[in-house]
mmCIF file of C-alpha atoms in Angstrom:
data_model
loop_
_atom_site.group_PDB
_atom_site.id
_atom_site.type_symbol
_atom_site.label_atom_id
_atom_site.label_comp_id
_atom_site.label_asym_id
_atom_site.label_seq_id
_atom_site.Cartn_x
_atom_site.Cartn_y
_atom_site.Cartn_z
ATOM 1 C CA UNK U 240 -10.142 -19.696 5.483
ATOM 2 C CA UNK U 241 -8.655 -18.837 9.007
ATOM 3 C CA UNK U 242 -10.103 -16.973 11.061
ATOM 4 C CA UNK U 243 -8.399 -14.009 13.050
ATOM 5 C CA UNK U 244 -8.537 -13.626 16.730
ATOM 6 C CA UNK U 245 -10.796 -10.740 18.221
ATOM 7 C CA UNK U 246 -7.833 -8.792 19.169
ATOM 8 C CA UNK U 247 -6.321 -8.689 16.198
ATOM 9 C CA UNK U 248 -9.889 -6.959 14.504
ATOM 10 C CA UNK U 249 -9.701 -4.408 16.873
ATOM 11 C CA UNK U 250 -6.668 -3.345 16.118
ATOM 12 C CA UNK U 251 -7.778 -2.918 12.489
ATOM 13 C CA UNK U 252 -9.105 0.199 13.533
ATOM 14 C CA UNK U 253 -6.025 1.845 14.418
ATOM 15 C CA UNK U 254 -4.488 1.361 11.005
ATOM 16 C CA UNK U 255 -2.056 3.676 9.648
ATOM 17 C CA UNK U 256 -3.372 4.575 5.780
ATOM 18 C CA UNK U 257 -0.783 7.605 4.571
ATOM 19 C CA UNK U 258 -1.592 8.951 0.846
ATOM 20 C CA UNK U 259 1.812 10.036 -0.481
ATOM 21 C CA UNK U 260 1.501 10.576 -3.934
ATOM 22 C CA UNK U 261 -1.698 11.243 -5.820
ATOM 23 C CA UNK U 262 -2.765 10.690 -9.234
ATOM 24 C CA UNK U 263 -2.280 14.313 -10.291
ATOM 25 C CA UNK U 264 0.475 16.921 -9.003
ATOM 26 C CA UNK U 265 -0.521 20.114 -6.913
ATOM 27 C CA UNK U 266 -0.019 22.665 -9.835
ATOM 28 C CA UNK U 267 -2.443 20.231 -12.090
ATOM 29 C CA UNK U 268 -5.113 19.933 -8.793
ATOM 30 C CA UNK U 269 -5.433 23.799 -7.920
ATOM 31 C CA UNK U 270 -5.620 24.885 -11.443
ATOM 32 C CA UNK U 271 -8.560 21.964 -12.359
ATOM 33 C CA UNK U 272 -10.428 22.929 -9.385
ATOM 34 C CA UNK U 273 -9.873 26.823 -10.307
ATOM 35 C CA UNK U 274 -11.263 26.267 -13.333
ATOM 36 C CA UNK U 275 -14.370 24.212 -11.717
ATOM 37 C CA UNK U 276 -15.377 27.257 -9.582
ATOM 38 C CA UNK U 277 -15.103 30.226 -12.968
ATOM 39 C CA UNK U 278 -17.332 27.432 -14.252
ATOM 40 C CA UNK U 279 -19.607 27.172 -11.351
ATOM 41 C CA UNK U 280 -19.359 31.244 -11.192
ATOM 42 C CA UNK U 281 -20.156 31.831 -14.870
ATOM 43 C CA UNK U 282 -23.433 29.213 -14.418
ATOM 44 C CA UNK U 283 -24.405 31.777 -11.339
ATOM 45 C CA UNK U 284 -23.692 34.960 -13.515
ATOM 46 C CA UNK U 285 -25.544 33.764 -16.588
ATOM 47 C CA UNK U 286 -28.923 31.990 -14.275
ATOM 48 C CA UNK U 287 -29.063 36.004 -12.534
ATOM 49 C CA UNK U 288 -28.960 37.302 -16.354
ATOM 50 C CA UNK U 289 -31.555 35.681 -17.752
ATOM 51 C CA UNK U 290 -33.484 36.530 -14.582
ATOM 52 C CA UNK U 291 -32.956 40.684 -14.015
ATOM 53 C CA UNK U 292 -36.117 41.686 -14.196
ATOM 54 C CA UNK U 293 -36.943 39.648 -10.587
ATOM 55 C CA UNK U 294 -33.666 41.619 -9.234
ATOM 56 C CA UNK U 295 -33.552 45.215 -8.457
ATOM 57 C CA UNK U 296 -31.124 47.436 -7.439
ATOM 58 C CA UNK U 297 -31.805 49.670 -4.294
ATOM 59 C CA UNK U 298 -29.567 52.463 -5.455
ATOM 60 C CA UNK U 299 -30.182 53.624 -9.180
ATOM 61 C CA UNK U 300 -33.176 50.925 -10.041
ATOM 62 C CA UNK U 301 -31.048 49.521 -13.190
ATOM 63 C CA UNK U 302 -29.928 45.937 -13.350
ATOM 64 C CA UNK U 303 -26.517 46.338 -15.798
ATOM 65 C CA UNK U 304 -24.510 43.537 -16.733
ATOM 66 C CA UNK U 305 -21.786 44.756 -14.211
ATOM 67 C CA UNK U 306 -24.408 44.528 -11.227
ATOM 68 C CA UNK U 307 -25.062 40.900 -12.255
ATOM 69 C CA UNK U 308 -21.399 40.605 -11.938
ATOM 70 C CA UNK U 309 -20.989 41.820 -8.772
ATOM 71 C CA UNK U 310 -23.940 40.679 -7.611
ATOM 72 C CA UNK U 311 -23.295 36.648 -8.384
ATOM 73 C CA UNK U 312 -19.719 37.107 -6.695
ATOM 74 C CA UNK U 313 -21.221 38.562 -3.427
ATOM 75 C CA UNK U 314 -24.065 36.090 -3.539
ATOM 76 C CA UNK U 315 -21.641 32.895 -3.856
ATOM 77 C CA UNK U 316 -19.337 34.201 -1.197
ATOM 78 C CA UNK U 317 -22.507 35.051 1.018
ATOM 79 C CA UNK U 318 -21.332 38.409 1.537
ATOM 80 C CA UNK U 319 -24.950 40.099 0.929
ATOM 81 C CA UNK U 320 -24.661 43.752 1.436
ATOM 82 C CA UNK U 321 -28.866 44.333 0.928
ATOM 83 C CA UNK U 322 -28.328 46.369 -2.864
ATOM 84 C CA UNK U 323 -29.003 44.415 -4.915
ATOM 85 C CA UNK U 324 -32.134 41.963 -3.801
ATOM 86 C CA UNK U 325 -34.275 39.550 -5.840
ATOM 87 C CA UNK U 326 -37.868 41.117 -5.840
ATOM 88 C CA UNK U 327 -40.010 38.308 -7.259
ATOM 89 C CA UNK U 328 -41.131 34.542 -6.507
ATOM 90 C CA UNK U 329 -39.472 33.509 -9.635
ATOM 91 C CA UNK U 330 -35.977 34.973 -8.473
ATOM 92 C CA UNK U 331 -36.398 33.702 -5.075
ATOM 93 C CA UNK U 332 -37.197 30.191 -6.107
ATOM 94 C CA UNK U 333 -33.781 30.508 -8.678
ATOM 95 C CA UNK U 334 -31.510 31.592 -5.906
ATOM 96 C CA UNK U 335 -32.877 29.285 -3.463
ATOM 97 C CA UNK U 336 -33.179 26.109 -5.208
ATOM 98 C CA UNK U 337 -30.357 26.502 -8.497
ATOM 99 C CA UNK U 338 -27.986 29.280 -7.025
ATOM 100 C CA UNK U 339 -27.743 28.433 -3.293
ATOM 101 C CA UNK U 340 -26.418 24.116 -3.990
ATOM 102 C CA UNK U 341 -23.937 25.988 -6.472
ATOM 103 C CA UNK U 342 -22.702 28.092 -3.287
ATOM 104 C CA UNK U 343 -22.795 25.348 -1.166
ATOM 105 C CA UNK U 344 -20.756 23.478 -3.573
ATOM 106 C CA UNK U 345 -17.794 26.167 -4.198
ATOM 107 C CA UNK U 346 -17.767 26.629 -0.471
ATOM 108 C CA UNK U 347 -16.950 22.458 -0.192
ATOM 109 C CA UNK U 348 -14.278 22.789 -2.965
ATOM 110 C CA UNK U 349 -12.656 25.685 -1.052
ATOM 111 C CA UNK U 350 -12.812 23.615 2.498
ATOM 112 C CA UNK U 351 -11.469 20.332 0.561
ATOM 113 C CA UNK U 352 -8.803 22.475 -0.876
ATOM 114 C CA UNK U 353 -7.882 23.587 2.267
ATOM 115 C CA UNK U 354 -8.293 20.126 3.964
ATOM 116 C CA UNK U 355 -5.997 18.571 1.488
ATOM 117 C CA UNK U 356 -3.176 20.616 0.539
ATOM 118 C CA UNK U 357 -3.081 22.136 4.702
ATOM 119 C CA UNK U 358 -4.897 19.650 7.412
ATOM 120 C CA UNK U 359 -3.784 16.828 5.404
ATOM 121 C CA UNK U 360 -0.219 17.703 5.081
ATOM 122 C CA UNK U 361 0.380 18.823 8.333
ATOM 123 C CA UNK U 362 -1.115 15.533 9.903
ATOM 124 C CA UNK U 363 0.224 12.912 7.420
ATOM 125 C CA UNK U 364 3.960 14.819 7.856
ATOM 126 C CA UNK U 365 3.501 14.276 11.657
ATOM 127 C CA UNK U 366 2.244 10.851 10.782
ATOM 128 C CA UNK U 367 4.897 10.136 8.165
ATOM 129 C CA UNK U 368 7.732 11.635 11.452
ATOM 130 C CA UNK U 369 6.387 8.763 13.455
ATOM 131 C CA UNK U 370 6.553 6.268 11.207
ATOM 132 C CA UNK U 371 10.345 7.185 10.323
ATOM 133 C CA UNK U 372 11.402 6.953 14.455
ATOM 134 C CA UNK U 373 9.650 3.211 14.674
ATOM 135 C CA UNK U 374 10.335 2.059 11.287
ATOM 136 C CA UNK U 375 13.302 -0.441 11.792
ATOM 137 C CA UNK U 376 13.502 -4.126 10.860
ATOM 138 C CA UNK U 377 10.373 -4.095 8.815
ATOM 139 C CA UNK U 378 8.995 -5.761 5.770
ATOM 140 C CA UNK U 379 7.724 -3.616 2.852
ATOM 141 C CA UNK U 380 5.699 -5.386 0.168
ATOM 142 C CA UNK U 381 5.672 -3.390 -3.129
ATOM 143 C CA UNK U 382 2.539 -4.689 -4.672
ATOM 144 C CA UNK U 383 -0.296 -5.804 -2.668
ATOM 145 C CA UNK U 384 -2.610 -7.509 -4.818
ATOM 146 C CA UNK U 385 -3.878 -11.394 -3.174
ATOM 147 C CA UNK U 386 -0.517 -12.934 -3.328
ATOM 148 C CA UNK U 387 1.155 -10.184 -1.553
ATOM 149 C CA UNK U 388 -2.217 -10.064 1.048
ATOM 150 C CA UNK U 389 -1.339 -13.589 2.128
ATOM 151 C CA UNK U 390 2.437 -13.127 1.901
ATOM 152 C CA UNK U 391 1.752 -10.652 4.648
ATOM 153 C CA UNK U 392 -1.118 -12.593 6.573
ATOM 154 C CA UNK U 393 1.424 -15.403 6.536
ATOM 155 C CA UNK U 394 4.374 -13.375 8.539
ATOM 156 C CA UNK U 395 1.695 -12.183 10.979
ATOM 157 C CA UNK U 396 0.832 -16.043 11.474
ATOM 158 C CA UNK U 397 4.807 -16.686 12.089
ATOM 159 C CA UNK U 398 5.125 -14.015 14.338
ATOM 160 C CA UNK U 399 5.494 -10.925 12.460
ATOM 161 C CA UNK U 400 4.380 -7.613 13.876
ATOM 162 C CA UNK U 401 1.546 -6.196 11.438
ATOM 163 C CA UNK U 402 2.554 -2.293 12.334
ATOM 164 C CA UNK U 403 6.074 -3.951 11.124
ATOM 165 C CA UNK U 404 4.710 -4.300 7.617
ATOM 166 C CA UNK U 405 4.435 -1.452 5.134
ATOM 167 C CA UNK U 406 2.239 -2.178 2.225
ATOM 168 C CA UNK U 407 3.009 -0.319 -1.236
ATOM 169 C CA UNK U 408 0.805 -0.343 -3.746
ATOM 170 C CA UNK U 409 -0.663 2.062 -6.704
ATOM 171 C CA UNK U 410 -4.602 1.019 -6.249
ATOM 172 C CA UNK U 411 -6.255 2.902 -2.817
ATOM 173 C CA UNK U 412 -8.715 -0.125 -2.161
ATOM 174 C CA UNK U 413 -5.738 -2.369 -1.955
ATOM 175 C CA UNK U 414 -4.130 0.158 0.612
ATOM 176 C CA UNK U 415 -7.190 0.491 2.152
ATOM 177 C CA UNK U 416 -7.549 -3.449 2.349
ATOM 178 C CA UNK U 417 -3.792 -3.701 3.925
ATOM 179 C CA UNK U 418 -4.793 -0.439 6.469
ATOM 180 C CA UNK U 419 -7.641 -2.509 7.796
ATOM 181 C CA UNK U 420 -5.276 -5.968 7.667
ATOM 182 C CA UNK U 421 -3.685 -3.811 10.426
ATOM 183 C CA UNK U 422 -1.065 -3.047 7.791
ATOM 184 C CA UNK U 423 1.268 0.117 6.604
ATOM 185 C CA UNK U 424 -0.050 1.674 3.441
ATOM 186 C CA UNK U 425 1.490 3.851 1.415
ATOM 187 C CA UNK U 426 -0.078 4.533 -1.786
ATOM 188 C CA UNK U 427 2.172 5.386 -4.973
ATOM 189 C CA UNK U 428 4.557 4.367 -7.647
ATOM 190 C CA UNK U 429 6.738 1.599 -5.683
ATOM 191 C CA UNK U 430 9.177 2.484 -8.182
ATOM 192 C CA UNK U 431 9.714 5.832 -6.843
ATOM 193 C CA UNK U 432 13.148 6.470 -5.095
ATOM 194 C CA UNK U 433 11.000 9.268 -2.637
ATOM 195 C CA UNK U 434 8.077 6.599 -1.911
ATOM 196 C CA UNK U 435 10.846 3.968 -1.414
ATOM 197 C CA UNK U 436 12.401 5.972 0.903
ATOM 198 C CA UNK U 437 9.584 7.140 2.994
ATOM 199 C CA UNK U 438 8.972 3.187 3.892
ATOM 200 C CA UNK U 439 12.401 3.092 5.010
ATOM 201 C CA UNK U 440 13.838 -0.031 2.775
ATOM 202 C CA UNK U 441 17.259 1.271 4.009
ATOM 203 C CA UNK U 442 16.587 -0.364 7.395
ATOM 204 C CA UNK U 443 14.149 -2.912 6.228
ATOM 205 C CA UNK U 444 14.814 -6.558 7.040
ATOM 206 C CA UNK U 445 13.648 -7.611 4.042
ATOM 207 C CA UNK U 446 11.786 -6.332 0.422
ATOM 208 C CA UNK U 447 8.946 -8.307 -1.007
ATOM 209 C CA UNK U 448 8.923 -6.933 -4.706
ATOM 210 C CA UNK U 449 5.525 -8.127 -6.220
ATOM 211 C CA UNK U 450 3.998 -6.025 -8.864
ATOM 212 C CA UNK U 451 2.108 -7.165 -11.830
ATOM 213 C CA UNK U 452 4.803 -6.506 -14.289
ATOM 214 C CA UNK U 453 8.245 -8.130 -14.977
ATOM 215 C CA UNK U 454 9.769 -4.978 -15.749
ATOM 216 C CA UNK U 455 8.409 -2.881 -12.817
ATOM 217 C CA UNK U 456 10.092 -5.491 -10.744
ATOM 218 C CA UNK U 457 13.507 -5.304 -12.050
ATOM 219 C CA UNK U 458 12.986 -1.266 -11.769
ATOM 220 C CA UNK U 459 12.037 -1.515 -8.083
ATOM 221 C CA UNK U 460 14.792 -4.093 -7.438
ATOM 222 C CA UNK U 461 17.224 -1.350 -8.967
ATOM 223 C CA UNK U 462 15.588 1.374 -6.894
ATOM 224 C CA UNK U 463 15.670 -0.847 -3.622
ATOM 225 C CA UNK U 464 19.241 -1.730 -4.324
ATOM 226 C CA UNK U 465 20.368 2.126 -4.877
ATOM 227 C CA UNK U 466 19.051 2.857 -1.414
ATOM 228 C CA UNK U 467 19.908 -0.105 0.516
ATOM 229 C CA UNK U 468 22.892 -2.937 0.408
ATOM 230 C CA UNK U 469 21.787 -5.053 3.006
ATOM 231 C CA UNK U 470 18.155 -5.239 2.906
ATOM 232 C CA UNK U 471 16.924 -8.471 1.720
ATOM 233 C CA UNK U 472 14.897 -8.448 -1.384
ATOM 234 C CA UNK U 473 12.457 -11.107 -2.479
ATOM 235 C CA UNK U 474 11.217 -10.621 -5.914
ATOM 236 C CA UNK U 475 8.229 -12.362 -7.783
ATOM 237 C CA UNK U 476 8.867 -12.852 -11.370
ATOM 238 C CA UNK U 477 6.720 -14.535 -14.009
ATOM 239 C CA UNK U 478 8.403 -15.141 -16.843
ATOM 240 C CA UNK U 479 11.697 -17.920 -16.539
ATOM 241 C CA UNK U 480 13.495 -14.905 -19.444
ATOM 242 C CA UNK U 481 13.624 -12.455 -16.611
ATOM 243 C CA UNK U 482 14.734 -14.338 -13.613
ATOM 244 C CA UNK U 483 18.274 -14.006 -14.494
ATOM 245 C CA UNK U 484 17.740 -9.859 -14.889
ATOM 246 C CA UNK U 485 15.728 -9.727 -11.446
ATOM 247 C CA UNK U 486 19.323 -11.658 -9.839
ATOM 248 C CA UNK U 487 21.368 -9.324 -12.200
ATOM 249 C CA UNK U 488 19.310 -6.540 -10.654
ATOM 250 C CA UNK U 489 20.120 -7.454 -7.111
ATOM 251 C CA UNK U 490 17.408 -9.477 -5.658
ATOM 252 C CA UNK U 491 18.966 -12.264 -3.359
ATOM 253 C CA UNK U 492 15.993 -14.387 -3.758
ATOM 254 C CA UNK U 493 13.822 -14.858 -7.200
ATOM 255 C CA UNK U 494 9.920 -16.790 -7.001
ATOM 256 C CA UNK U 495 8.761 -18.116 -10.004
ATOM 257 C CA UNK U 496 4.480 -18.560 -9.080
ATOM 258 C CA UNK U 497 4.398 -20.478 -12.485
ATOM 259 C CA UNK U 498 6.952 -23.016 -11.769
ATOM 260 C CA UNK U 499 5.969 -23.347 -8.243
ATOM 261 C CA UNK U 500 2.191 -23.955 -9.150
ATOM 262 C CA UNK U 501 2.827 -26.357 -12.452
ATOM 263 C CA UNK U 502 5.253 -28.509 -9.724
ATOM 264 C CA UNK U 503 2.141 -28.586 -7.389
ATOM 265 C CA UNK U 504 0.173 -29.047 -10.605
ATOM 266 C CA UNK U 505 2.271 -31.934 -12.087
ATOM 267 C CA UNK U 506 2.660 -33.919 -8.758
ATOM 268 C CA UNK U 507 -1.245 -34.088 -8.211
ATOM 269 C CA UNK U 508 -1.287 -36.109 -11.294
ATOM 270 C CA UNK U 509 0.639 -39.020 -10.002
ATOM 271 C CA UNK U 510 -0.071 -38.674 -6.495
ATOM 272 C CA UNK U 511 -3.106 -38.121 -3.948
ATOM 273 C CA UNK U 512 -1.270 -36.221 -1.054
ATOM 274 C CA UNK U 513 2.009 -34.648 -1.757
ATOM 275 C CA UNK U 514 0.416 -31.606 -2.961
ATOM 276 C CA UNK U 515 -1.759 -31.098 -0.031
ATOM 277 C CA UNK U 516 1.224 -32.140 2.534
ATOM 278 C CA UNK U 517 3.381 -29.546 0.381
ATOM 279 C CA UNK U 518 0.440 -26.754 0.827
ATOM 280 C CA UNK U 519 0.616 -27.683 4.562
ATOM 281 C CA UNK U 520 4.222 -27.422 4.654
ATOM 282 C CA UNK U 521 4.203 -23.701 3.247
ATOM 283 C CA UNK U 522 1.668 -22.211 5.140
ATOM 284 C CA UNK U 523 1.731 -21.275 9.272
ATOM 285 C CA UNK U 524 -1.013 -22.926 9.956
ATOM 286 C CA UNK U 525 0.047 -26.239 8.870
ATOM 287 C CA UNK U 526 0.746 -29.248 10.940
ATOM 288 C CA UNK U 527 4.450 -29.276 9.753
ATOM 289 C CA UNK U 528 6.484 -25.651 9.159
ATOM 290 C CA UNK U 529 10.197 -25.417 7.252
ATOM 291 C CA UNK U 530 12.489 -23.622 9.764
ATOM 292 C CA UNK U 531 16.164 -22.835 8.864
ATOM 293 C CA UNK U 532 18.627 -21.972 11.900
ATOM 294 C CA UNK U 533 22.548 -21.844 11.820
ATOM 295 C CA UNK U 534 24.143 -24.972 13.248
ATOM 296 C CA UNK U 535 24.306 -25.098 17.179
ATOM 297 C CA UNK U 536 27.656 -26.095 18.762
ATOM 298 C CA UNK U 537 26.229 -29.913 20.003
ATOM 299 C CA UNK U 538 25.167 -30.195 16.244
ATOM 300 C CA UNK U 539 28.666 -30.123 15.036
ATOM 301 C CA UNK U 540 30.327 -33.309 14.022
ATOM 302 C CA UNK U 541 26.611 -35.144 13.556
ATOM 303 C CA UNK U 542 25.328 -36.320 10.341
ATOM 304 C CA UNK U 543 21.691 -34.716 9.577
ATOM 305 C CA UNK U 544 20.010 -37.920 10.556
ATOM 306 C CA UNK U 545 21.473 -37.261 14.120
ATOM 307 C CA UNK U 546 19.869 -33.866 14.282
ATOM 308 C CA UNK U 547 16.918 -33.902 17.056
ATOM 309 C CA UNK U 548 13.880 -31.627 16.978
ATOM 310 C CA UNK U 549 12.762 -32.364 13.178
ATOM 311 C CA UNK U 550 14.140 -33.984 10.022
ATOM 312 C CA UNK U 551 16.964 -32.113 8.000
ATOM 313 C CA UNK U 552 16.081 -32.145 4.759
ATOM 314 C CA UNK U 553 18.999 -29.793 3.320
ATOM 315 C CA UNK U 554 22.168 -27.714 4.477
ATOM 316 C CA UNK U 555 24.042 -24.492 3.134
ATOM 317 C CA UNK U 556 27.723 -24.901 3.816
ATOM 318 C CA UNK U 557 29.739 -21.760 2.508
ATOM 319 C CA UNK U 558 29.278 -21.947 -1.068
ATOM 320 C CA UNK U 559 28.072 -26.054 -1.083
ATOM 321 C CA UNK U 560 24.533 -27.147 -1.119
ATOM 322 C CA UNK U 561 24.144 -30.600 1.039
ATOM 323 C CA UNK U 562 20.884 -32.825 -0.272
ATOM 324 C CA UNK U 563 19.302 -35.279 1.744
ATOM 325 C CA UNK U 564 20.687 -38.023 -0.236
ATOM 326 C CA UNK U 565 24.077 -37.363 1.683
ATOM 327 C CA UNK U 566 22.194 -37.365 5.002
ATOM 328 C CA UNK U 567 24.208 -40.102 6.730
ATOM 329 C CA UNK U 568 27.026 -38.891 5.567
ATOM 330 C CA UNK U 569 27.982 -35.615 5.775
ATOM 331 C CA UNK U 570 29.373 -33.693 8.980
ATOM 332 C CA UNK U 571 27.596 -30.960 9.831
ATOM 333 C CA UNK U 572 30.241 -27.898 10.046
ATOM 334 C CA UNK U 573 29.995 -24.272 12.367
ATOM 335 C CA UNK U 574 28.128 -22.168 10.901
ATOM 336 C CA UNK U 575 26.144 -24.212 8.528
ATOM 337 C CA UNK U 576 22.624 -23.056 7.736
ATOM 338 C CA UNK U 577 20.256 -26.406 8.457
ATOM 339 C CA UNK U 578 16.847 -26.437 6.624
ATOM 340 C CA UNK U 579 14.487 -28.602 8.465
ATOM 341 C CA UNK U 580 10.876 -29.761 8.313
ATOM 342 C CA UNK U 581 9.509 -29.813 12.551
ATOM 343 C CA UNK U 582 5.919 -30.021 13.644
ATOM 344 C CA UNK U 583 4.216 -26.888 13.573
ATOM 345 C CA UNK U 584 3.606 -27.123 17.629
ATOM 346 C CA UNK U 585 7.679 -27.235 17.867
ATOM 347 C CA UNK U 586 9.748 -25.334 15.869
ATOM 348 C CA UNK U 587 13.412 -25.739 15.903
ATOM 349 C CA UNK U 588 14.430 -22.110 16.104
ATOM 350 C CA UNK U 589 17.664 -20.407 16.999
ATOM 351 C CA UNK U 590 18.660 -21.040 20.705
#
C-alpha cells in the first residue's frame, strides 16, 4: 500500500467537510425535536405530580395541578422565582438526580438547534462562498466508495491538486474519509441539480460518475449534462445493457469494472506477467505510465516507431483509430492525439 508523504497528512487536517443536505428537511427536524422536549416536559410535570407532598408553595400552602405546571416549566428553564420549593429529601433527591439531566438535556437540544439551523449555516454559507470563487478546473467524483477513493488517490499521485477534488457521496463516513484524504466533501443526493451545482460541474474539468447503481448513473449523467456541455464525464457502469444508455445519456467516456477485471482475470490464466505489467501500467506509481499528448510539429510526417520518448501504442486521427499493427506505416498528421506507454521517471507530456 503506498505510503503518503508527511506533508500531505498534515494537510488532512485542514479538510473542507460541508453537510449540504441532511437526511430529514428543516420543517420535519424542528417539529421532531419539538415534540422531544413536550415529551421531556410532560416526564418533568408528571415526576413533580407524583411527588407534591415534598413541594410546597410559599404563598397559599396548596400544591394544585396548575402549580405543578408552572412549576416544571420554570424549573426546566431554570428560572426559579423561590414559590414554589421542594421541602423534603425525597423531592430534593428527584429534582437533583431525575429532573435536573432532563434540564440539562432540553437545554442541549435548544443549543444544537441553534448551532445547526444558525452557526452552522452561517459558517458553511461562508464556506460554501469560498469554495464557489476557487472552484475552477476541478474533478468531482459522485460516489466515493473504494473505487472512487483510489480514483482520487490516483490523480493526486499524477499531479492533481487534492483541494481540486470534490467528493460527493450520500454516506457521512465516506465524506468524512475523503475530508481527511485532504478531499472536498459534500454530502447528499449526487443526483440533485442544487448539490450538483454547489460543486460547480459547470466549470469542472472533468465528472467521475460512480455510484452503486446503474440507474443513478444515467440520472446523474443527465443532471451533469443539463448543467454543463463541456465538462468531461466519466461514468462507471456495471452492466454491458446500460453502457449504451450511460453514452445516450451524455457521458464521453463509459468503464465497464467487470470487463476490465475478467480481461485481467482471463489473461492470468495463460500468462505469468501481463496482468501484473498491466496493473503497473494503470497505476502512478508504476514503473511504466500511459500518457496521451497531441502531436508536436517535429512528430509530423514520422511513423509511430519514429516517435522518441516512449513507444506509441495507438493514435486518434479525426474520426480514425490507428492500432499498432500499422505502426510503420502510418504518418502521423497535426493534431493527432498519440497514446504512448513511457517510463514512469519520464513522461512524454505536452511541450
Amino acid at each position: 500500500m503506498r505510503k503518503f508523504p508527511e506533508r500531505r497528512r498534515r494537510k488532512q487536517k485542514n479538510a473542507l467537510i460541508l453537510h449540504v443536505n441532511s437526511g430529514l428537511s428543516p420543517e420535519k427536524t424542528l417539529l421532531l425535536r419539538a415534540c422531544l422536549i413536550f415529551a421531556l416536559l410532560a416526564v418533568v410535570i408528571v415526576i413533580f405530580w407524583f411527588d407534591r407532598d415534598g413541594l410546597k408553595d410559599q404563598i397559599d400552602g396548596h400544591i394544585s395541578f396548575s402549580d405543578i405546571l408552572y412549576f416544571g416549566m420554570i424549573t426546566v428553564t431554570t428560572v426559579g422565582y423561590g414559590d414554589i420549593v421542594p421541602v423534603t429529601d425525597t423531592a430534593r433527591l428527584i429534582d437533583a438526580f431525575a429532573v435536573t439531566p432532563i434540564r440539562i438535556f432540553i437545554w442541549l437540544i435548544f443549543l444544537g438547534t441553534a448551532y445547526e439551523f444558525v452557526i452552522q449555516k452561517i459558517v458553511e454559507d461562508f464556506r460554501m462562498a469560498r469554495l464557489h470563487q476557487s472552484l475552477e478546473g476541478h474533478i468531482v467524483v459522485c460516489g466515493f466508495g473504494h473505487s472512487g477513493m483510489i480514483a482520487a488517490r490516483e490523480m493526486v499521485a499524477k499531479g492533481h491538486p487534492e483541494d481540486k477534488i470534490v467528493a460527493i457521496d450520500l454516506a457521512e463516513d465516506r465524506v468524512s474519509a475523503a475530508a481527511d484524504a485532504g478531499f472536498i466533501g459534500l454530502l447528499g443526493d449526487a443526483t440533485s441539480e442544487e448539490l450538483l451545482a454547489k460543486a460547480c460541474v459547470g466549470r469542472a474539468k472533468a465528472v467521475i460518475v460512480n455510484t452503486r447503481r446503474d440507474d443513478t448513473n444515467i440520472l446523474v449523467i443527465l443532471t451533469v449534462r443539463h448543467l454543463s456541455k463541456r465538462s468531461k464525464v466519466i461514468a462507471s457502469i456495471r452492466d454491458e445493457e446500460n453502457i449504451k444508455l450511460a453514452r445516450l445519456s451524455g457521458a464521453d467516456l463509459v468503464v465497464t469494472p467487470t470487463r476490465v477485471g475478467g480481461y485481467l482475470l482471463a489473461d492470468a490464466v495463460e500468462t505469468q506477467h501481463a496482468t501484473p505489467f498491466l496493473c503497473d501500467l494503470m497505476s502512478a506509481g508504476g514503473h511504466m505510465v500511459m500518457d496521451e499528448r497531441t502531436a508536436r510539429p517535429d512528430d509530423v510526417g514520422k511513423t509511430m516507431a519514429e516517435i522518441e520518448g516512449g513507444v506509441v501504442v495507438h493514435i486518434h486521427s479525426g474520426d480514425r483509430e490507428i492500432p499498432f499493427i500499422e505502426r510503420e506505416s502510418y504518418r502521423i498528421q497535426s493534431g493527432d492525439k498519440l497514446l504512448m506507454i513511457c517510463p514512469a521517471s519520464r513522461p512524454a507530456g505536452n511541450p
